[in-house]
mmCIF file with all atom_site columns, C-alpha atoms in Angstrom:
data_model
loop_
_atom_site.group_PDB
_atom_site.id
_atom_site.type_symbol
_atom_site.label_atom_id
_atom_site.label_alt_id
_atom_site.label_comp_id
_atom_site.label_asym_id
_atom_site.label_entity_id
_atom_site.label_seq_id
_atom_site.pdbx_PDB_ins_code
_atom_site.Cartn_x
_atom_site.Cartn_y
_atom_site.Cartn_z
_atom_site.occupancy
_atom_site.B_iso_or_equiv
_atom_site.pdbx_formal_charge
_atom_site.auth_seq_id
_atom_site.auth_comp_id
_atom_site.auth_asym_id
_atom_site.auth_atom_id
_atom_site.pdbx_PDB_model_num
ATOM 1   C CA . UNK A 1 1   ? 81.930 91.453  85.180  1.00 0.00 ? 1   UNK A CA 1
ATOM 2   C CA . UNK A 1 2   ? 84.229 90.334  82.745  1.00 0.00 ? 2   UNK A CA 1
ATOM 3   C CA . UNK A 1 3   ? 84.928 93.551  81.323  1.00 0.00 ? 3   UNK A CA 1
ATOM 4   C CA . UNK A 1 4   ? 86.273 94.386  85.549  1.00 0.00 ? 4   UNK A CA 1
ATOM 5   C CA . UNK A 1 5   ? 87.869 90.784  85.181  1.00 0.00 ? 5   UNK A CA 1
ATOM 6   C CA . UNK A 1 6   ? 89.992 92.156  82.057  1.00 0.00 ? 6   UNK A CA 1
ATOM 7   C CA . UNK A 1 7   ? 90.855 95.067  83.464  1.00 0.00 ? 7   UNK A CA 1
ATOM 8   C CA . UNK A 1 8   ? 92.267 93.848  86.631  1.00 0.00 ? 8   UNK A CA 1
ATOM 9   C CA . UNK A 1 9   ? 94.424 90.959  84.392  1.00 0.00 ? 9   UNK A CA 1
ATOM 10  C CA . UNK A 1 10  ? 96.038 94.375  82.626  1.00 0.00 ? 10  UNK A CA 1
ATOM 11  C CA . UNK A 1 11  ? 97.639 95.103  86.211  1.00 0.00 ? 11  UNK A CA 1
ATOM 12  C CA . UNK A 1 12  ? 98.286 91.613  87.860  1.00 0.00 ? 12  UNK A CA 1
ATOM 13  C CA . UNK A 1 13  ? 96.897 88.062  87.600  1.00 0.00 ? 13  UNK A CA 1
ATOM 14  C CA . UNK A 1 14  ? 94.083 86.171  90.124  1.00 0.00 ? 14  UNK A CA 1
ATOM 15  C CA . UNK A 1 15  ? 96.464 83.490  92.197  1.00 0.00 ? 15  UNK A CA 1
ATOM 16  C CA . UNK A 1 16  ? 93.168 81.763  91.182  1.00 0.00 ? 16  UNK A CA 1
ATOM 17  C CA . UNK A 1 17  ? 90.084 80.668  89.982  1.00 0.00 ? 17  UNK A CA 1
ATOM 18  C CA . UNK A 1 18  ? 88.082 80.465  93.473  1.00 0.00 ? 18  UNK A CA 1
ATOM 19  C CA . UNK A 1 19  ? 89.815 84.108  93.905  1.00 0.00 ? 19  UNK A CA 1
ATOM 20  C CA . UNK A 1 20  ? 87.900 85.657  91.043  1.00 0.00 ? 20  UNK A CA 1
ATOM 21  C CA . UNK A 1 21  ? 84.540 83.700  91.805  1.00 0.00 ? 21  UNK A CA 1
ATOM 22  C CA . UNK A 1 22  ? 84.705 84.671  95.550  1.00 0.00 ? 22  UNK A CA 1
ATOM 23  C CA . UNK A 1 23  ? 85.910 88.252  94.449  1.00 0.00 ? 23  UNK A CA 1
ATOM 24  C CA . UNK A 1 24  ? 83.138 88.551  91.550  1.00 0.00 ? 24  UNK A CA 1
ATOM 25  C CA . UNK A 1 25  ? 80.633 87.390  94.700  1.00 0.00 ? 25  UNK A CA 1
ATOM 26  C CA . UNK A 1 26  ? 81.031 89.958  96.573  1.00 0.00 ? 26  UNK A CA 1
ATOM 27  C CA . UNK A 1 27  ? 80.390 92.452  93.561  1.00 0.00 ? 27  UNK A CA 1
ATOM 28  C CA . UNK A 1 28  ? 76.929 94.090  92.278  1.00 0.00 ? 28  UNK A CA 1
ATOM 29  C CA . UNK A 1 29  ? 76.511 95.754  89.209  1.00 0.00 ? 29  UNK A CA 1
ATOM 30  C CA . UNK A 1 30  ? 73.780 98.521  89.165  1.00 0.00 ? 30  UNK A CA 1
ATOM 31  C CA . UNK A 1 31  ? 72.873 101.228 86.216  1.00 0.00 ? 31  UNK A CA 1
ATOM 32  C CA . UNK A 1 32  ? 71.880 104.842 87.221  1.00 0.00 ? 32  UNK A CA 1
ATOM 33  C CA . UNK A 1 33  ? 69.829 107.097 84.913  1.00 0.00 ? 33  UNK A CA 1
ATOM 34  C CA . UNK A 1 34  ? 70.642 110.526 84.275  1.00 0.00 ? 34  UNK A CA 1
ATOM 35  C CA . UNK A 1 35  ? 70.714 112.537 87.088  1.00 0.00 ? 35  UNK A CA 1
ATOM 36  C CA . UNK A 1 36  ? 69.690 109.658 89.612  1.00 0.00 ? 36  UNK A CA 1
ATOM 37  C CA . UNK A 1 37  ? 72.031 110.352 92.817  1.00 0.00 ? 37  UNK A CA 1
ATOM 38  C CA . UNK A 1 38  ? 74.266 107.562 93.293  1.00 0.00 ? 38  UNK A CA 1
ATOM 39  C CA . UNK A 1 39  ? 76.020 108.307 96.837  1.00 0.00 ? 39  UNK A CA 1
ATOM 40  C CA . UNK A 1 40  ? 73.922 111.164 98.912  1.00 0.00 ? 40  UNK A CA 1
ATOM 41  C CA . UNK A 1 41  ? 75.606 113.325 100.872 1.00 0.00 ? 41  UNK A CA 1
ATOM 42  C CA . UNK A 1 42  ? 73.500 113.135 103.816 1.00 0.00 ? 42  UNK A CA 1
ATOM 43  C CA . UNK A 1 43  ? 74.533 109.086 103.710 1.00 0.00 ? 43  UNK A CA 1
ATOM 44  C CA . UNK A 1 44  ? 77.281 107.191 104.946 1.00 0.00 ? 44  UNK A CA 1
ATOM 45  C CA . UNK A 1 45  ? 79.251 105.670 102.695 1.00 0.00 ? 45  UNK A CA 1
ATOM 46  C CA . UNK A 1 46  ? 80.015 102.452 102.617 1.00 0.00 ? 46  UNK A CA 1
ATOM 47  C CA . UNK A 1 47  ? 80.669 101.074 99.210  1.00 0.00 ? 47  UNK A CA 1
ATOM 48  C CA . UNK A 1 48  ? 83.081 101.687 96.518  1.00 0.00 ? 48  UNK A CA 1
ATOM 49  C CA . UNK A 1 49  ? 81.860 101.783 92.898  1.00 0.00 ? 49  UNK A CA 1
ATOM 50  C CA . UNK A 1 50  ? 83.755 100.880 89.670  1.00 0.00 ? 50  UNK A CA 1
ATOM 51  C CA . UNK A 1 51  ? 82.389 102.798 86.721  1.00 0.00 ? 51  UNK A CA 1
ATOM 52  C CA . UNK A 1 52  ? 82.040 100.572 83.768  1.00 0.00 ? 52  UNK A CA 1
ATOM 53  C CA . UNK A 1 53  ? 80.102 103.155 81.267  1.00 0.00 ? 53  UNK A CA 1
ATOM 54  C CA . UNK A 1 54  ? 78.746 106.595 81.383  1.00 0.00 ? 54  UNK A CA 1
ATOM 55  C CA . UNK A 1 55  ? 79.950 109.764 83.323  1.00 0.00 ? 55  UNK A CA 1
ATOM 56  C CA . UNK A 1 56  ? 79.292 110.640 86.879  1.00 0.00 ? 56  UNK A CA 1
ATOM 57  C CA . UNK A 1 57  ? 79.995 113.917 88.951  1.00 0.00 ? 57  UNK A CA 1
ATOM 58  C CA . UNK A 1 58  ? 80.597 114.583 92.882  1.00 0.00 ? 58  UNK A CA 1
ATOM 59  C CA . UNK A 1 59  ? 78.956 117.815 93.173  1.00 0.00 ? 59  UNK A CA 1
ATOM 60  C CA . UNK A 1 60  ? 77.824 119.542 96.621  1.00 0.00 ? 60  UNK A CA 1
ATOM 61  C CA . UNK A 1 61  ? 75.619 122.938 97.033  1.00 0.00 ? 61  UNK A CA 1
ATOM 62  C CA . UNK A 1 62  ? 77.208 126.225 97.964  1.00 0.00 ? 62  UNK A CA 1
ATOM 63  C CA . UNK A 1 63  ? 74.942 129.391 98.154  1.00 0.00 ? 63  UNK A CA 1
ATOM 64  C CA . UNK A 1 64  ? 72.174 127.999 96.453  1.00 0.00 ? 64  UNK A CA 1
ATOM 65  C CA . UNK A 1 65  ? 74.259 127.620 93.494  1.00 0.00 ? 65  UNK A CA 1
ATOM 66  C CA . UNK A 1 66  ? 75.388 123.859 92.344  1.00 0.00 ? 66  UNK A CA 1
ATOM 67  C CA . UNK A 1 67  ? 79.115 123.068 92.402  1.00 0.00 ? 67  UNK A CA 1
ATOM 68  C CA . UNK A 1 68  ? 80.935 120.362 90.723  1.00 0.00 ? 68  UNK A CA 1
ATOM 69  C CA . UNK A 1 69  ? 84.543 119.584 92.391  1.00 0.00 ? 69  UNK A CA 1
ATOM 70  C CA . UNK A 1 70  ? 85.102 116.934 89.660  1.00 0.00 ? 70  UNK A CA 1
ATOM 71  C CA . UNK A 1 71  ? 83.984 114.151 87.267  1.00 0.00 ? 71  UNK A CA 1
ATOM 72  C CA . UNK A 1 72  ? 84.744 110.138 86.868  1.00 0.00 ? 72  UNK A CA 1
ATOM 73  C CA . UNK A 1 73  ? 84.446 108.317 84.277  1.00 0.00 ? 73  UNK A CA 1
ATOM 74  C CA . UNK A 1 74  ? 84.502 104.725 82.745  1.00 0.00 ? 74  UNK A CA 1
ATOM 75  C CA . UNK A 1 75  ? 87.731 102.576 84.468  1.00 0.00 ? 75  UNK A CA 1
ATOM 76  C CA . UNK A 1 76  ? 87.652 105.120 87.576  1.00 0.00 ? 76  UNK A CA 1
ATOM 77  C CA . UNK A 1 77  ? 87.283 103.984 91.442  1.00 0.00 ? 77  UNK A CA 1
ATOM 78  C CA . UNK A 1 78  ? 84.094 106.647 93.053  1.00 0.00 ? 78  UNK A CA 1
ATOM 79  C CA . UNK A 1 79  ? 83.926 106.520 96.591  1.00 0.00 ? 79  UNK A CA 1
ATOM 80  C CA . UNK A 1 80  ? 83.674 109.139 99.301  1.00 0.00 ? 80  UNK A CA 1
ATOM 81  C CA . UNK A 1 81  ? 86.689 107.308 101.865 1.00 0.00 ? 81  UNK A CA 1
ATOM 82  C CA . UNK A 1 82  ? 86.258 109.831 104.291 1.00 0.00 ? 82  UNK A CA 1
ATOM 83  C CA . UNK A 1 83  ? 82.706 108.734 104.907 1.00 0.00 ? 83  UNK A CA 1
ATOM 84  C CA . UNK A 1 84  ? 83.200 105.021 104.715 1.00 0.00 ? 84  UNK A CA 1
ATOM 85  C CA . UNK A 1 85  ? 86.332 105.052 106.517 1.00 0.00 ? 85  UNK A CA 1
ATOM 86  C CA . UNK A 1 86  ? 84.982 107.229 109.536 1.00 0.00 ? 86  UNK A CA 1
ATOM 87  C CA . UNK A 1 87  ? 81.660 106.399 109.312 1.00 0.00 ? 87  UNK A CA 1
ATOM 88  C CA . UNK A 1 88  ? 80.434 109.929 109.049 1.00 0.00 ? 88  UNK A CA 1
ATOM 89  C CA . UNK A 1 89  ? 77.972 111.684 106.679 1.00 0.00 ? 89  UNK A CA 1
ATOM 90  C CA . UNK A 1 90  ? 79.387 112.475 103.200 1.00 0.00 ? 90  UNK A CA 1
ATOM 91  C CA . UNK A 1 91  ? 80.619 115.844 101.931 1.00 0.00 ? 91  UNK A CA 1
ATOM 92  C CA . UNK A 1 92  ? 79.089 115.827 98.260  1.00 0.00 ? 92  UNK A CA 1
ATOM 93  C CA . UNK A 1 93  ? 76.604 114.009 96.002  1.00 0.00 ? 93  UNK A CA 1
ATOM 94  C CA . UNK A 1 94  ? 77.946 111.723 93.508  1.00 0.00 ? 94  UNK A CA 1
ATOM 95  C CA . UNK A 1 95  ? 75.469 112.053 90.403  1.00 0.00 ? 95  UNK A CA 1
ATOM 96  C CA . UNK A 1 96  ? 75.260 110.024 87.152  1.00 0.00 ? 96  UNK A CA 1
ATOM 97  C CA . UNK A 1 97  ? 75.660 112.835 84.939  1.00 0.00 ? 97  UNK A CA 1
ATOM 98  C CA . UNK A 1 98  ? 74.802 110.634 81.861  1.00 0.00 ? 98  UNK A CA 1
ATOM 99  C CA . UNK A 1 99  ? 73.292 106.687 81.794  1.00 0.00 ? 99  UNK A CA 1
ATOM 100 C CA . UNK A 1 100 ? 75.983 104.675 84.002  1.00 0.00 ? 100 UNK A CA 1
ATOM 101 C CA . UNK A 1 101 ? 77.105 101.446 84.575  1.00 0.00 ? 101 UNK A CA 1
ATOM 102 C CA . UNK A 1 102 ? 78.752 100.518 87.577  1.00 0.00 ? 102 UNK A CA 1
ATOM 103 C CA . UNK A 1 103 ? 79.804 97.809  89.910  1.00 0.00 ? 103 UNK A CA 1
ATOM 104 C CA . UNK A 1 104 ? 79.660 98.153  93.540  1.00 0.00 ? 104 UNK A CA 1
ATOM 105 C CA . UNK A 1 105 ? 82.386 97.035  96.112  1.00 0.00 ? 105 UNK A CA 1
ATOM 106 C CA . UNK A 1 106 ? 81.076 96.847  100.103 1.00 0.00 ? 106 UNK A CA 1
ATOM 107 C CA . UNK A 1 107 ? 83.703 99.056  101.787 1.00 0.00 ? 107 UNK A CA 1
ATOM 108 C CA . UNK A 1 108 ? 84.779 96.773  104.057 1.00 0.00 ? 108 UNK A CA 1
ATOM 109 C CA . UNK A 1 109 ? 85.510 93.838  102.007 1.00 0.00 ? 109 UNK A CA 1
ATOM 110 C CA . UNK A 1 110 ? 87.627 96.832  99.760  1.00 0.00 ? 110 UNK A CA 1
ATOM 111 C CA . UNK A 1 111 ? 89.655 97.395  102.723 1.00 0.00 ? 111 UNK A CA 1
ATOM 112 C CA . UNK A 1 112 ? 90.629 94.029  103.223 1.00 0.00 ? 112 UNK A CA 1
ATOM 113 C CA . UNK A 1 113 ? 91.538 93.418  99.984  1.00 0.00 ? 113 UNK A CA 1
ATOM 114 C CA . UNK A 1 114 ? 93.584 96.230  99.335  1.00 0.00 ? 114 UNK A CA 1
ATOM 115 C CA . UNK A 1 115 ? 95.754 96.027  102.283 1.00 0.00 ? 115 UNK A CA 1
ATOM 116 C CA . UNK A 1 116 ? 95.986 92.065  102.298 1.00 0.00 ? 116 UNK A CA 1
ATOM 117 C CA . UNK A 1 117 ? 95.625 90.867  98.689  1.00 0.00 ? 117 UNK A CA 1
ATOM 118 C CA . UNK A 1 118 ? 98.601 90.287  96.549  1.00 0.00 ? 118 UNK A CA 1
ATOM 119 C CA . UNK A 1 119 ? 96.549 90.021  93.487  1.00 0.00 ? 119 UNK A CA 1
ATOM 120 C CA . UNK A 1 120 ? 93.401 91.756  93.487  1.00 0.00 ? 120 UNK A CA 1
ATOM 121 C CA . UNK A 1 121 ? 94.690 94.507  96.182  1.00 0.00 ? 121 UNK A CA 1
ATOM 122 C CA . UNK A 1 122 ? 97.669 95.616  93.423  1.00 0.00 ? 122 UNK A CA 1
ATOM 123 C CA . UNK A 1 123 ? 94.789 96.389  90.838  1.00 0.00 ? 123 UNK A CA 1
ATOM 124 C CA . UNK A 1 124 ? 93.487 98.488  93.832  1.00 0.00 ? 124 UNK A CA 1
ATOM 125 C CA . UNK A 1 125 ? 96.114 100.125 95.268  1.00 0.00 ? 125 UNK A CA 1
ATOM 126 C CA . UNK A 1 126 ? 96.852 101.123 91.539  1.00 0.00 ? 126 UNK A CA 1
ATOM 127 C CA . UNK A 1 127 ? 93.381 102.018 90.786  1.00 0.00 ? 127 UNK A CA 1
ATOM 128 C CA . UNK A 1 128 ? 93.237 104.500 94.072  1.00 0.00 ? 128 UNK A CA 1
ATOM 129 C CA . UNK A 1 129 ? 97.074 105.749 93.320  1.00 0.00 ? 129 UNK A CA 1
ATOM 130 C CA . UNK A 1 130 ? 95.474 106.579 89.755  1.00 0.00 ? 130 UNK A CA 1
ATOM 131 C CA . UNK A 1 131 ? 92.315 108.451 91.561  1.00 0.00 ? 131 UNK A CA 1
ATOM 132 C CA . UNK A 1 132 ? 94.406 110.684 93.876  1.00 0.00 ? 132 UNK A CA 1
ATOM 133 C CA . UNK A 1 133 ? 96.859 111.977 90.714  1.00 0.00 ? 133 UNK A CA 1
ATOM 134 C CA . UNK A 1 134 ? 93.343 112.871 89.261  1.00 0.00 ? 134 UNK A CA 1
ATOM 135 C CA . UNK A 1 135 ? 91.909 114.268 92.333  1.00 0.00 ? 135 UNK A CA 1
ATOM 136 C CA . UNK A 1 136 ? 95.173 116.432 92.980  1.00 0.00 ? 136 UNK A CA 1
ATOM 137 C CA . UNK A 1 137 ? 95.055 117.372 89.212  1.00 0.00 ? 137 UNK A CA 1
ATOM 138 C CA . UNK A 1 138 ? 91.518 118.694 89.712  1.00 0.00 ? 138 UNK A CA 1
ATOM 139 C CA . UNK A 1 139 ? 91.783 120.169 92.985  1.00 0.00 ? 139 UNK A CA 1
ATOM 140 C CA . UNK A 1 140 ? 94.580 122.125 91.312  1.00 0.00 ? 140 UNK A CA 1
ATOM 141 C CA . UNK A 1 141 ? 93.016 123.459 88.274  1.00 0.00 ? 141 UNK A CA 1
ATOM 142 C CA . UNK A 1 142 ? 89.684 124.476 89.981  1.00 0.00 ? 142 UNK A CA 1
ATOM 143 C CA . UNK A 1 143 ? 91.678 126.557 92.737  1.00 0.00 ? 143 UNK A CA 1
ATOM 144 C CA . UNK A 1 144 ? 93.954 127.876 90.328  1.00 0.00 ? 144 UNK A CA 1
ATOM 145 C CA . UNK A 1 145 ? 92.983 128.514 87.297  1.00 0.00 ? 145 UNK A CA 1
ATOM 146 C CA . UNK A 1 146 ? 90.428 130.365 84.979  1.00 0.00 ? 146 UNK A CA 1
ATOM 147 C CA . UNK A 1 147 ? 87.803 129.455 82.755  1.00 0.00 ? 147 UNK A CA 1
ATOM 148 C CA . UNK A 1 148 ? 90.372 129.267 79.929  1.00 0.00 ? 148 UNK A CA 1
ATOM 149 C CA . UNK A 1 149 ? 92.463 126.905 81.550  1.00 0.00 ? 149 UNK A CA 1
ATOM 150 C CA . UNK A 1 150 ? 89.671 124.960 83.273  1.00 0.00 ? 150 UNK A CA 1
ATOM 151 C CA . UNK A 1 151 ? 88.358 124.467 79.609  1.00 0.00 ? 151 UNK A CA 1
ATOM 152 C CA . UNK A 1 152 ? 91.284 123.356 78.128  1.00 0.00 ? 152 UNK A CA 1
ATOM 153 C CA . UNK A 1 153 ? 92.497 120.654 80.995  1.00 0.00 ? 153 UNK A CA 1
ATOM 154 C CA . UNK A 1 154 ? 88.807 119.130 80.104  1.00 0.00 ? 154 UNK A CA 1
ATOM 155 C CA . UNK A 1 155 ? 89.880 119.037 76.894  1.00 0.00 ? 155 UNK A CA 1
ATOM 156 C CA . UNK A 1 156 ? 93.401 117.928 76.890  1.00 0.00 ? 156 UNK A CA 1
ATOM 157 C CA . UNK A 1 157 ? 92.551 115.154 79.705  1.00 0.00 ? 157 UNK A CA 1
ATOM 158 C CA . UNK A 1 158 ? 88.911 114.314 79.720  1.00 0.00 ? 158 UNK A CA 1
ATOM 159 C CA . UNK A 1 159 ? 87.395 114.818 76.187  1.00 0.00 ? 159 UNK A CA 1
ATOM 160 C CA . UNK A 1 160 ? 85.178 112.330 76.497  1.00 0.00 ? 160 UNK A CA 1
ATOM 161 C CA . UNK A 1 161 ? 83.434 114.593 79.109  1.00 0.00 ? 161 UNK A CA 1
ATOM 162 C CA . UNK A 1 162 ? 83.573 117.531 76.622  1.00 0.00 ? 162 UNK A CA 1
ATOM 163 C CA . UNK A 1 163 ? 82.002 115.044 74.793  1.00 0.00 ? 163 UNK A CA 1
ATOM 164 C CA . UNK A 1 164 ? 79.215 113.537 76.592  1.00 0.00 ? 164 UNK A CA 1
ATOM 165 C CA . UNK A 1 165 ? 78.734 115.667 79.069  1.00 0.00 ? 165 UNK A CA 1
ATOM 166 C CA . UNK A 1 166 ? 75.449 118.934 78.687  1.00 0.00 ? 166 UNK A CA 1
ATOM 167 C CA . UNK A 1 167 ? 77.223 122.469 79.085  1.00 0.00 ? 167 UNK A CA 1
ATOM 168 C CA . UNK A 1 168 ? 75.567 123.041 81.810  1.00 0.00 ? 168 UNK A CA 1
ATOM 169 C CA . UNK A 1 169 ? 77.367 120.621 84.308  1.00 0.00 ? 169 UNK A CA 1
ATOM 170 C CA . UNK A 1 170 ? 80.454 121.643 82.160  1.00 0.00 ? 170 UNK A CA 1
ATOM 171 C CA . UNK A 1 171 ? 79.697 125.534 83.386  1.00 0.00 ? 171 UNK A CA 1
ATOM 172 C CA . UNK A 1 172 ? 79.147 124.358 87.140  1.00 0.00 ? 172 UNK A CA 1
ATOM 173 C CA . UNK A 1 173 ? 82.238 122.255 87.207  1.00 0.00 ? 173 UNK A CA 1
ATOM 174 C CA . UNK A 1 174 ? 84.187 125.742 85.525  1.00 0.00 ? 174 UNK A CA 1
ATOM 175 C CA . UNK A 1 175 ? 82.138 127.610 88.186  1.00 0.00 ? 175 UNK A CA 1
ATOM 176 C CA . UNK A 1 176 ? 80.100 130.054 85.565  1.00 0.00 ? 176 UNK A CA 1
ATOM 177 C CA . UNK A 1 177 ? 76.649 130.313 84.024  1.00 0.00 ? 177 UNK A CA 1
ATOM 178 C CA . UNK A 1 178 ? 75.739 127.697 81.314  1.00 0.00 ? 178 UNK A CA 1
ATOM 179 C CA . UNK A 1 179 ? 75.338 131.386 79.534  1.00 0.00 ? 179 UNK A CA 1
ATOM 180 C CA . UNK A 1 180 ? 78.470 132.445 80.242  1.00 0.00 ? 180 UNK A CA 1
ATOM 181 C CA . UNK A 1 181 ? 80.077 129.469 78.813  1.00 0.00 ? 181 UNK A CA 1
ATOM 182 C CA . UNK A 1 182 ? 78.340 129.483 75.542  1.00 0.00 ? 182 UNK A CA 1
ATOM 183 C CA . UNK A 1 183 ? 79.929 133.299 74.764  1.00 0.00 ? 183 UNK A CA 1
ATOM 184 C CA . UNK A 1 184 ? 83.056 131.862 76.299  1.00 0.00 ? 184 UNK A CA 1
ATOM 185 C CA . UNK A 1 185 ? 82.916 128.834 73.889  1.00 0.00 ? 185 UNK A CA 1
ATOM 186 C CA . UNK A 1 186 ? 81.743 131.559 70.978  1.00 0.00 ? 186 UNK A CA 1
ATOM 187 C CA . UNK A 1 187 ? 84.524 133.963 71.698  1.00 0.00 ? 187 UNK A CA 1
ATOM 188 C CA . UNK A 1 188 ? 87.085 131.127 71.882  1.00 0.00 ? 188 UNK A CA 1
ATOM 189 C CA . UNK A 1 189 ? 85.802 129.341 68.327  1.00 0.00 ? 189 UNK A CA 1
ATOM 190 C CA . UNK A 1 190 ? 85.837 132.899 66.673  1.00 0.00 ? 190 UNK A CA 1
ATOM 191 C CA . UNK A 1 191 ? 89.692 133.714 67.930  1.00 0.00 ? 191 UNK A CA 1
#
């Protein structure tokens, strides 16, 4: 918790102490393995996680063939608002790609704070401000561009994915075989 605790102080300061504890009582925080699903799509959501460690991936099914529409990683806001704010089934899976750490946020009680608070709602309203720049940013590059360019905005932006993340969830993300990207990666190092 106090790692969340610091965070939030970097964008605006608690009007007080019973603020944090009743704020930090309303919070769980929960570890996923690798691969363990963390929202199902065939759930409503109705939480809002905070990723403290580790990389996880929203990915949904299309043709048999596994499709991941983006990634989040340690400092980002996951949630599927659609689902918790209409109360309807989710679109996508959101899957710990590596070991994560995470603290969960009941929905409701995230509403309320970021429309009302004046401390705790600024971290959030920053916090989902930051998450729909990223989600624009990878809407764009996965309609418009090609494995190249996919590639090299993982790179420039998320290395730590490059990083930590096996090829394979690297190549569904880019939207081509895990084969495929190893001659792409082998063509690229040998330019």
């Amino acid at each position: 918790m106090e790692v969340l605790k610091q965070e939030i102080e970097k964008y605006t300061q608690f009007n007080s102490v019973e603020e944090w504890n009743k704020f930090s009582s309303k919070l769980t925080i929960k570890e996923a393995k690798k691969r363990e699903v963390i929202f199902r799509e065939t759930d409503i959501c109705d939480k809002v996680i905070y990723i403290l460690d580790g990389i996880v991936s929203s990915e949904y099914n299309r043709d048999d063939k596994q499709v991941i529409s983006r990634f989040f990683q340690k400092g980002n806001l996951c949630s599927n608002m659609i689902s918790a704010f209409s109360k309807t089934i989710q679109s996508d899976n959101v899957i710990a790609i590596t070991s994560v750490k995470y603290i969960t946020i009941p929905y409701e009680y995230f509403m309320e704070l970021y429309l009302y608070s004046d401390s705790i709602g600024v971290f959030l309203r920053k916090k989902i401000l930051e998450h729909l720049v990223e989600a624009k940013n990878f809407i764009s590059i996965k309609t418009t561009a090609n494995t190249e360019t996919e590639y090299a905005f993982l790179e420039e932006y998320y290395p730590e994915i490059i990083r930590k993340t096996p090829s394979k969830y690297i190549a569904a993300f880019i939207g081509i075989t895990p084969e495929a990207l190893s001659r792409f990666l082998k063509q690229r190092h040998s330019s």
